[in-house]
PDB file of C-alpha atoms in Angstrom:
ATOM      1  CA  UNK E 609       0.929  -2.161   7.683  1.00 71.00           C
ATOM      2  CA  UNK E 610       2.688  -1.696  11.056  1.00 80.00           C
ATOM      3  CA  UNK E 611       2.166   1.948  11.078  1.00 83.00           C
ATOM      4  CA  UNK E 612      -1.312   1.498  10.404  1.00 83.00           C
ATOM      5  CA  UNK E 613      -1.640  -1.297  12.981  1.00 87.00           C
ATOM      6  CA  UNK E 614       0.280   1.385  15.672  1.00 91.00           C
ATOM      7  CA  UNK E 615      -2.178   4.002  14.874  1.00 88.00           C
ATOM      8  CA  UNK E 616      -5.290   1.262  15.704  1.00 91.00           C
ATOM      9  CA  UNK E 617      -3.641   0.041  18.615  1.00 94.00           C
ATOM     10  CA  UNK E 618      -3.268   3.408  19.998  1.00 94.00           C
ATOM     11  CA  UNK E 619      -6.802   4.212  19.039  1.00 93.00           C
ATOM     12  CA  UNK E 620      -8.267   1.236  19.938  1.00 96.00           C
ATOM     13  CA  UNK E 621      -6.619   1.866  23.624  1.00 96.00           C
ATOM     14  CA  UNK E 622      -8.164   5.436  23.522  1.00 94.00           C
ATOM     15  CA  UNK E 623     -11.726   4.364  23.052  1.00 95.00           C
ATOM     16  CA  UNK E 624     -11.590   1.438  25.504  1.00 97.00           C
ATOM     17  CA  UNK E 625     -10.198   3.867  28.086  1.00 96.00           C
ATOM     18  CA  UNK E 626     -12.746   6.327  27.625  1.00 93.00           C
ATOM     19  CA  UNK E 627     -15.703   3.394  26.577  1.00 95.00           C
ATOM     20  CA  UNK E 628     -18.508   4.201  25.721  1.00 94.00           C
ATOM     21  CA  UNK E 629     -17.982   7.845  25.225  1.00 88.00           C
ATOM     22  CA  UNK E 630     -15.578   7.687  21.915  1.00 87.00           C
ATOM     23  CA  UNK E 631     -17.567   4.709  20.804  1.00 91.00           C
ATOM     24  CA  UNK E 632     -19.497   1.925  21.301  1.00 95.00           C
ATOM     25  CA  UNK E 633     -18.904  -1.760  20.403  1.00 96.00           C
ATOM     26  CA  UNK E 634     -19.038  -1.199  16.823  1.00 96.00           C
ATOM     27  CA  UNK E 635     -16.140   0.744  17.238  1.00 95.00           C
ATOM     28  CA  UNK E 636     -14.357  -1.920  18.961  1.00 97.00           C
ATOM     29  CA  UNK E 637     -14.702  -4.275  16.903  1.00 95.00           C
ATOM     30  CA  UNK E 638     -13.849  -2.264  13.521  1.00 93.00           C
ATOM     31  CA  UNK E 639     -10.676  -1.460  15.419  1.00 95.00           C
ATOM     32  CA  UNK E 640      -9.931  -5.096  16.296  1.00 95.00           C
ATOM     33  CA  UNK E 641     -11.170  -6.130  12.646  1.00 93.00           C
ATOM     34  CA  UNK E 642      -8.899  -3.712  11.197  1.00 91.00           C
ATOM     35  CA  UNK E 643      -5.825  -5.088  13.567  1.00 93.00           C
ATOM     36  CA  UNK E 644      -6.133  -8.120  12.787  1.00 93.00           C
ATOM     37  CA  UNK E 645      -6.001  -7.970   9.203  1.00 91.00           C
ATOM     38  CA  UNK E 646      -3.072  -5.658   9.421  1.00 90.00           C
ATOM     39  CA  UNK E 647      -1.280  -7.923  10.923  1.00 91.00           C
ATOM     40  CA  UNK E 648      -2.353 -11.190   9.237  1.00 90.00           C
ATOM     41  CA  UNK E 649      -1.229  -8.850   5.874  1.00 88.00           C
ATOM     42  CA  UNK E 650       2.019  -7.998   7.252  1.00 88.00           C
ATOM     43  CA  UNK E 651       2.925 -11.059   8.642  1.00 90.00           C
ATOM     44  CA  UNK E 652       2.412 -13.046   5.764  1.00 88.00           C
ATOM     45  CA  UNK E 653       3.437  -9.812   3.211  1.00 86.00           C
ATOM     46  CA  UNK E 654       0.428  -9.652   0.968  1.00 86.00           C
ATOM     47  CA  UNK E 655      -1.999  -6.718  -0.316  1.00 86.00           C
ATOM     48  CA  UNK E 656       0.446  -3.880   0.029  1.00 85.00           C
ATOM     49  CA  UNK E 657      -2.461  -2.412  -2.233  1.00 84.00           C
ATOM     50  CA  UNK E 658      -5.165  -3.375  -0.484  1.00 83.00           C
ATOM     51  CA  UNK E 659      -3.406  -1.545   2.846  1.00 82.00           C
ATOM     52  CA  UNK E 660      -3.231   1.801   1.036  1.00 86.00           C
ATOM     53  CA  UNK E 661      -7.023   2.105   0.431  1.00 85.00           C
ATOM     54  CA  UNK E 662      -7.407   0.545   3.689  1.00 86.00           C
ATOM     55  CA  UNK E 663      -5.130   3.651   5.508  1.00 87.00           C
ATOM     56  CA  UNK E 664      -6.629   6.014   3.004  1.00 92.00           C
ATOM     57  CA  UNK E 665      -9.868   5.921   4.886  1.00 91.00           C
ATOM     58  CA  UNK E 666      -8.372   6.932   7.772  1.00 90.00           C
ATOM     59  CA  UNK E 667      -8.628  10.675   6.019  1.00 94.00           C
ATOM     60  CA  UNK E 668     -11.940  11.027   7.556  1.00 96.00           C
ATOM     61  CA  UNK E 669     -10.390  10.771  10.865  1.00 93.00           C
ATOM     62  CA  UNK E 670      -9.080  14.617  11.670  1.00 96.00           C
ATOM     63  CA  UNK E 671     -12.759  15.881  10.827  1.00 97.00           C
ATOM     64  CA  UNK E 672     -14.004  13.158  13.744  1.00 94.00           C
ATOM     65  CA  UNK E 673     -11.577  14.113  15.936  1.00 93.00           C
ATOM     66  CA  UNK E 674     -12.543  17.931  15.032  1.00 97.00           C
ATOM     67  CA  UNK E 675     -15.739  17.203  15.324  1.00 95.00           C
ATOM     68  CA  UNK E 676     -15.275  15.437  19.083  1.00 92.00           C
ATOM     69  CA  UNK E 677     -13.343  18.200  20.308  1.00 95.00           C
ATOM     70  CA  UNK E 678     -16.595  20.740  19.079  1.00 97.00           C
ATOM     71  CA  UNK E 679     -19.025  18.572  21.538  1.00 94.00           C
ATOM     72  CA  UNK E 680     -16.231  18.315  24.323  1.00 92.00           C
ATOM     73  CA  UNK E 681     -15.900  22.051  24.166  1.00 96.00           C
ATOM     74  CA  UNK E 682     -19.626  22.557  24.285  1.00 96.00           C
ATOM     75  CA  UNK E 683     -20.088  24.139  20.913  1.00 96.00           C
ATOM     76  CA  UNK E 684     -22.182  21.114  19.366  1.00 94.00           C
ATOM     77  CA  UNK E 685     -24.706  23.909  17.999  1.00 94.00           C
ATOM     78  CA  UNK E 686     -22.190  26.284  16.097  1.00 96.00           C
ATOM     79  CA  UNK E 687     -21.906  27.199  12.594  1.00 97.00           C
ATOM     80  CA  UNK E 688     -18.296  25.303  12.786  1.00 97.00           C
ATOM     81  CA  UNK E 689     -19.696  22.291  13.663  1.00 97.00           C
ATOM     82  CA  UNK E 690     -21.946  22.317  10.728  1.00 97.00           C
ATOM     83  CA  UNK E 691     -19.475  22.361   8.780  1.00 97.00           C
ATOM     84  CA  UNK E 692     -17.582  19.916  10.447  1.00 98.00           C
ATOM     85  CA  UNK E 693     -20.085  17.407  10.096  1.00 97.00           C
ATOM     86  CA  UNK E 694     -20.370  17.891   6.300  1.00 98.00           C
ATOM     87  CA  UNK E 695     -16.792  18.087   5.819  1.00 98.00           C
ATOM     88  CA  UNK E 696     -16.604  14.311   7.960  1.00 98.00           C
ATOM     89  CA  UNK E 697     -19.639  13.238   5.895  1.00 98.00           C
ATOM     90  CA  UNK E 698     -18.079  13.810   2.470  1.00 98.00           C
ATOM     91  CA  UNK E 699     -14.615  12.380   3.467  1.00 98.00           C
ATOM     92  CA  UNK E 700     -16.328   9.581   5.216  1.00 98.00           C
ATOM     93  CA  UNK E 701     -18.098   8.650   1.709  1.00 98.00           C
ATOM     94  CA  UNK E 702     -15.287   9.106  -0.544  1.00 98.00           C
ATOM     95  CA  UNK E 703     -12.644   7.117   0.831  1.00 98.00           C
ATOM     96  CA  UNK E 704     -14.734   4.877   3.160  1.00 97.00           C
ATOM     97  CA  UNK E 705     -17.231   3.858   0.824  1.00 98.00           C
ATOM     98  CA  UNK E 706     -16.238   4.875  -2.557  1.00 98.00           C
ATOM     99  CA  UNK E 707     -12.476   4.432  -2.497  1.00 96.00           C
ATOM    100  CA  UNK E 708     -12.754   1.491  -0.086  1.00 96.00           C
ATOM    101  CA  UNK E 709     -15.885  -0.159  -2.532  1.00 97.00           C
ATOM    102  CA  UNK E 710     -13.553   0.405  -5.462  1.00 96.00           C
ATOM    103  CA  UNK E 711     -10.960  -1.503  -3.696  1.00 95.00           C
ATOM    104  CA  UNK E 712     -12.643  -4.387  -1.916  1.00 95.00           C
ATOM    105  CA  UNK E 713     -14.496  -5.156  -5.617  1.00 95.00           C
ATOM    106  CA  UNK E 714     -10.820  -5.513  -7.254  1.00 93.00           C
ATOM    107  CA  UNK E 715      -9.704  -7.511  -3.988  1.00 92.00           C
ATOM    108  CA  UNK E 716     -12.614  -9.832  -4.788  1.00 92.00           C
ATOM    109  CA  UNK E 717     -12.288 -10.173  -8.376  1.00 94.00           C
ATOM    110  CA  UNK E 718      -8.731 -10.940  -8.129  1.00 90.00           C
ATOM    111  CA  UNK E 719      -8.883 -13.109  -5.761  1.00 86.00           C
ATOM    112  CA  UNK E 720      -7.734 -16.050  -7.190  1.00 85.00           C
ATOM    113  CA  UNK E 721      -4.046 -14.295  -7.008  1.00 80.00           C
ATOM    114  CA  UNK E 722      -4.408 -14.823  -2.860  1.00 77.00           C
ATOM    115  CA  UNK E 723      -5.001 -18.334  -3.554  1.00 75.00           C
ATOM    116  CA  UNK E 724      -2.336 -18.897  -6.014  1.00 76.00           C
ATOM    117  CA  UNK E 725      -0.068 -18.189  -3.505  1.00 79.00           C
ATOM    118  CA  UNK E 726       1.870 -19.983  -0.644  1.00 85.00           C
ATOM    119  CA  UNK E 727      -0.234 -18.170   2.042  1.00 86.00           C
ATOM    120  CA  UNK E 728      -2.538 -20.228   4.014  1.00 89.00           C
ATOM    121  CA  UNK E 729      -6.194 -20.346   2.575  1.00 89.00           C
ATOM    122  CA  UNK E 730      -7.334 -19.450   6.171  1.00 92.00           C
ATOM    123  CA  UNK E 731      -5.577 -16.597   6.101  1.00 91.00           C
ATOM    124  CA  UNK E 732      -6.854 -15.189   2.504  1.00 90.00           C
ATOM    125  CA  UNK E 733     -10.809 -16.162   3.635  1.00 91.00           C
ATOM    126  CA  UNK E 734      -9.901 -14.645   7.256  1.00 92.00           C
ATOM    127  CA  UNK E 735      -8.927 -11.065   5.329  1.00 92.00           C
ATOM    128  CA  UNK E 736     -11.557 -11.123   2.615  1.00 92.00           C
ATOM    129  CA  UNK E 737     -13.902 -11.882   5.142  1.00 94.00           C
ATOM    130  CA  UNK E 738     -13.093  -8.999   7.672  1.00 95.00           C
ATOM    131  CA  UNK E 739     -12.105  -6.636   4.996  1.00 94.00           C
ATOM    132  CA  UNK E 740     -15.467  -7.281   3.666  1.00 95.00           C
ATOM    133  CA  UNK E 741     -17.467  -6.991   6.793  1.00 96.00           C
ATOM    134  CA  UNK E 742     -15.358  -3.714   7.850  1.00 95.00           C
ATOM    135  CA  UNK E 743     -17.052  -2.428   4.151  1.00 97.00           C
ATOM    136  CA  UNK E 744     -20.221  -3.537   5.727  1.00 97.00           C
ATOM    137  CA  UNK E 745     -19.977  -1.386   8.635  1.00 97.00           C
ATOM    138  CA  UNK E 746     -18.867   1.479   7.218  1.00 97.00           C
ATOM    139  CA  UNK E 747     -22.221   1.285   5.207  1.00 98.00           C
ATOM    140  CA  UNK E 748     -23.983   1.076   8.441  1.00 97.00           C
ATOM    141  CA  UNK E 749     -22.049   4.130   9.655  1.00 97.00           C
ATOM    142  CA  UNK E 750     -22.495   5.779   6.487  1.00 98.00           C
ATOM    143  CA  UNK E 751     -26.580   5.977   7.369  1.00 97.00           C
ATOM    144  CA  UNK E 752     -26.201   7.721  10.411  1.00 96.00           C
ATOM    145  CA  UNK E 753     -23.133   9.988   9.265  1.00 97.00           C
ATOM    146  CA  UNK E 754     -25.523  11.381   6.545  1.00 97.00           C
ATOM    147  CA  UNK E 755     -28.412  11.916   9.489  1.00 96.00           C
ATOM    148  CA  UNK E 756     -25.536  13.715  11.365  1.00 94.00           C
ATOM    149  CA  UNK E 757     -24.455  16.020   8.660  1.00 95.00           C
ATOM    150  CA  UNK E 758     -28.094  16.464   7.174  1.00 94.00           C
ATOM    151  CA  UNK E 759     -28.991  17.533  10.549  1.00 88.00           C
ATOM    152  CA  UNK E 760     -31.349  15.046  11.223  1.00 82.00           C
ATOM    153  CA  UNK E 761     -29.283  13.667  14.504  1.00 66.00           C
ATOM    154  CA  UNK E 762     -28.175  16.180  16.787  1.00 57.00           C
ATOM    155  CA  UNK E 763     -25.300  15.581  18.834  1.00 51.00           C
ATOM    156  CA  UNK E 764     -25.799  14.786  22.645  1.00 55.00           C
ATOM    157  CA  UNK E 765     -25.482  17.674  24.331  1.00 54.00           C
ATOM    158  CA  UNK E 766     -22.623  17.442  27.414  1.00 51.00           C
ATOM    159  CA  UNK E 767     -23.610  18.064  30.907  1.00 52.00           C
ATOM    160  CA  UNK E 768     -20.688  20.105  32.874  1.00 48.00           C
ATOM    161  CA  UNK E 769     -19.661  18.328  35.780  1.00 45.00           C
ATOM    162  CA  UNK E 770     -20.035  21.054  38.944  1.00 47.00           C
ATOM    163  CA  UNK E 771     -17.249  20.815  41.938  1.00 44.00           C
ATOM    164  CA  UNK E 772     -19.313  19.889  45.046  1.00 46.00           C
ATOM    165  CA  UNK E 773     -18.005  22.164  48.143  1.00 44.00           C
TER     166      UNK E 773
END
């Protein structure tokens, strides 16, 4: 869970520095989401399971990261990108809704183990609750990733900045 709450913190720094061009507030708040139950989890030592789905989603994170680079670099309209988009798409929906779905239902289901323990009942609704809406958002995502890959949604197209004499 620490390495996993690292690689938000960094990310979550990136995004704010660069706000809103990485992301908007949804982004911000999946981040902080996401941080917070990492370290709620690892403070008080529970779903070591529920963490690897959780990190497993982070997968579809290289083809985002490809596919910012494409815009930055002004080839938004290229075959590669294309494919990018796809390739984002169908990672996106396996482990952020599938593998993640899979995962939250057995979280919820066997719930009853968070409550049988000595952890703090704020602390089990506080995860199930965030973990729950961060499935909720990815849904939302999940909409406009499609759009995106169907080629609905174009990406914005970046204006170079000229040098002024």
């Amino acid at each position: 869970a620490r390495v996993f709450a690292s690689w938000l913190l960094y990310d979550l720094v990136h995004v704010m520095a660069l706000y809103p061009r990485l992301g908007g507030m949804d982004t911000i708040l999946h981040h902080l989401a996401f941080l917070s139950c990492s370290l709620l989890a690892c403070a008080n030592r529970m779903l070591p399971f529920g963490f690897c789905w959780l990190i497993v989603g982070e997968a579809s994170s290289p083809f985002l990261n490809i596919r910012w680079f494409l815009i930055n670099t002004l080839r938004g309209d290229t075959k590669i990108m294309k494919l990018t988009n796809v390739t984002f798409a169908l990672a996106f929906f396996a482990t952020r809704v599938v593998l993640y779905g899979i995962g939250l239902y057995d979280l919820i289901i066997n719930r009853t183990i968070l409550y049988e323990s000595e952890i703090p009942d704020t602390v089990s609704y506080s995860l199930l609750t965030l973990i729950s809406a961060g499935y909720m958002l990815n849904l939302h995502w999940m909409r406009s990733i499609v759009r995106m890959a169907s080629g609905s949604r174009r990406p914005r197209k970046k204006k170079l900045i000229q040098k002024s004499d």
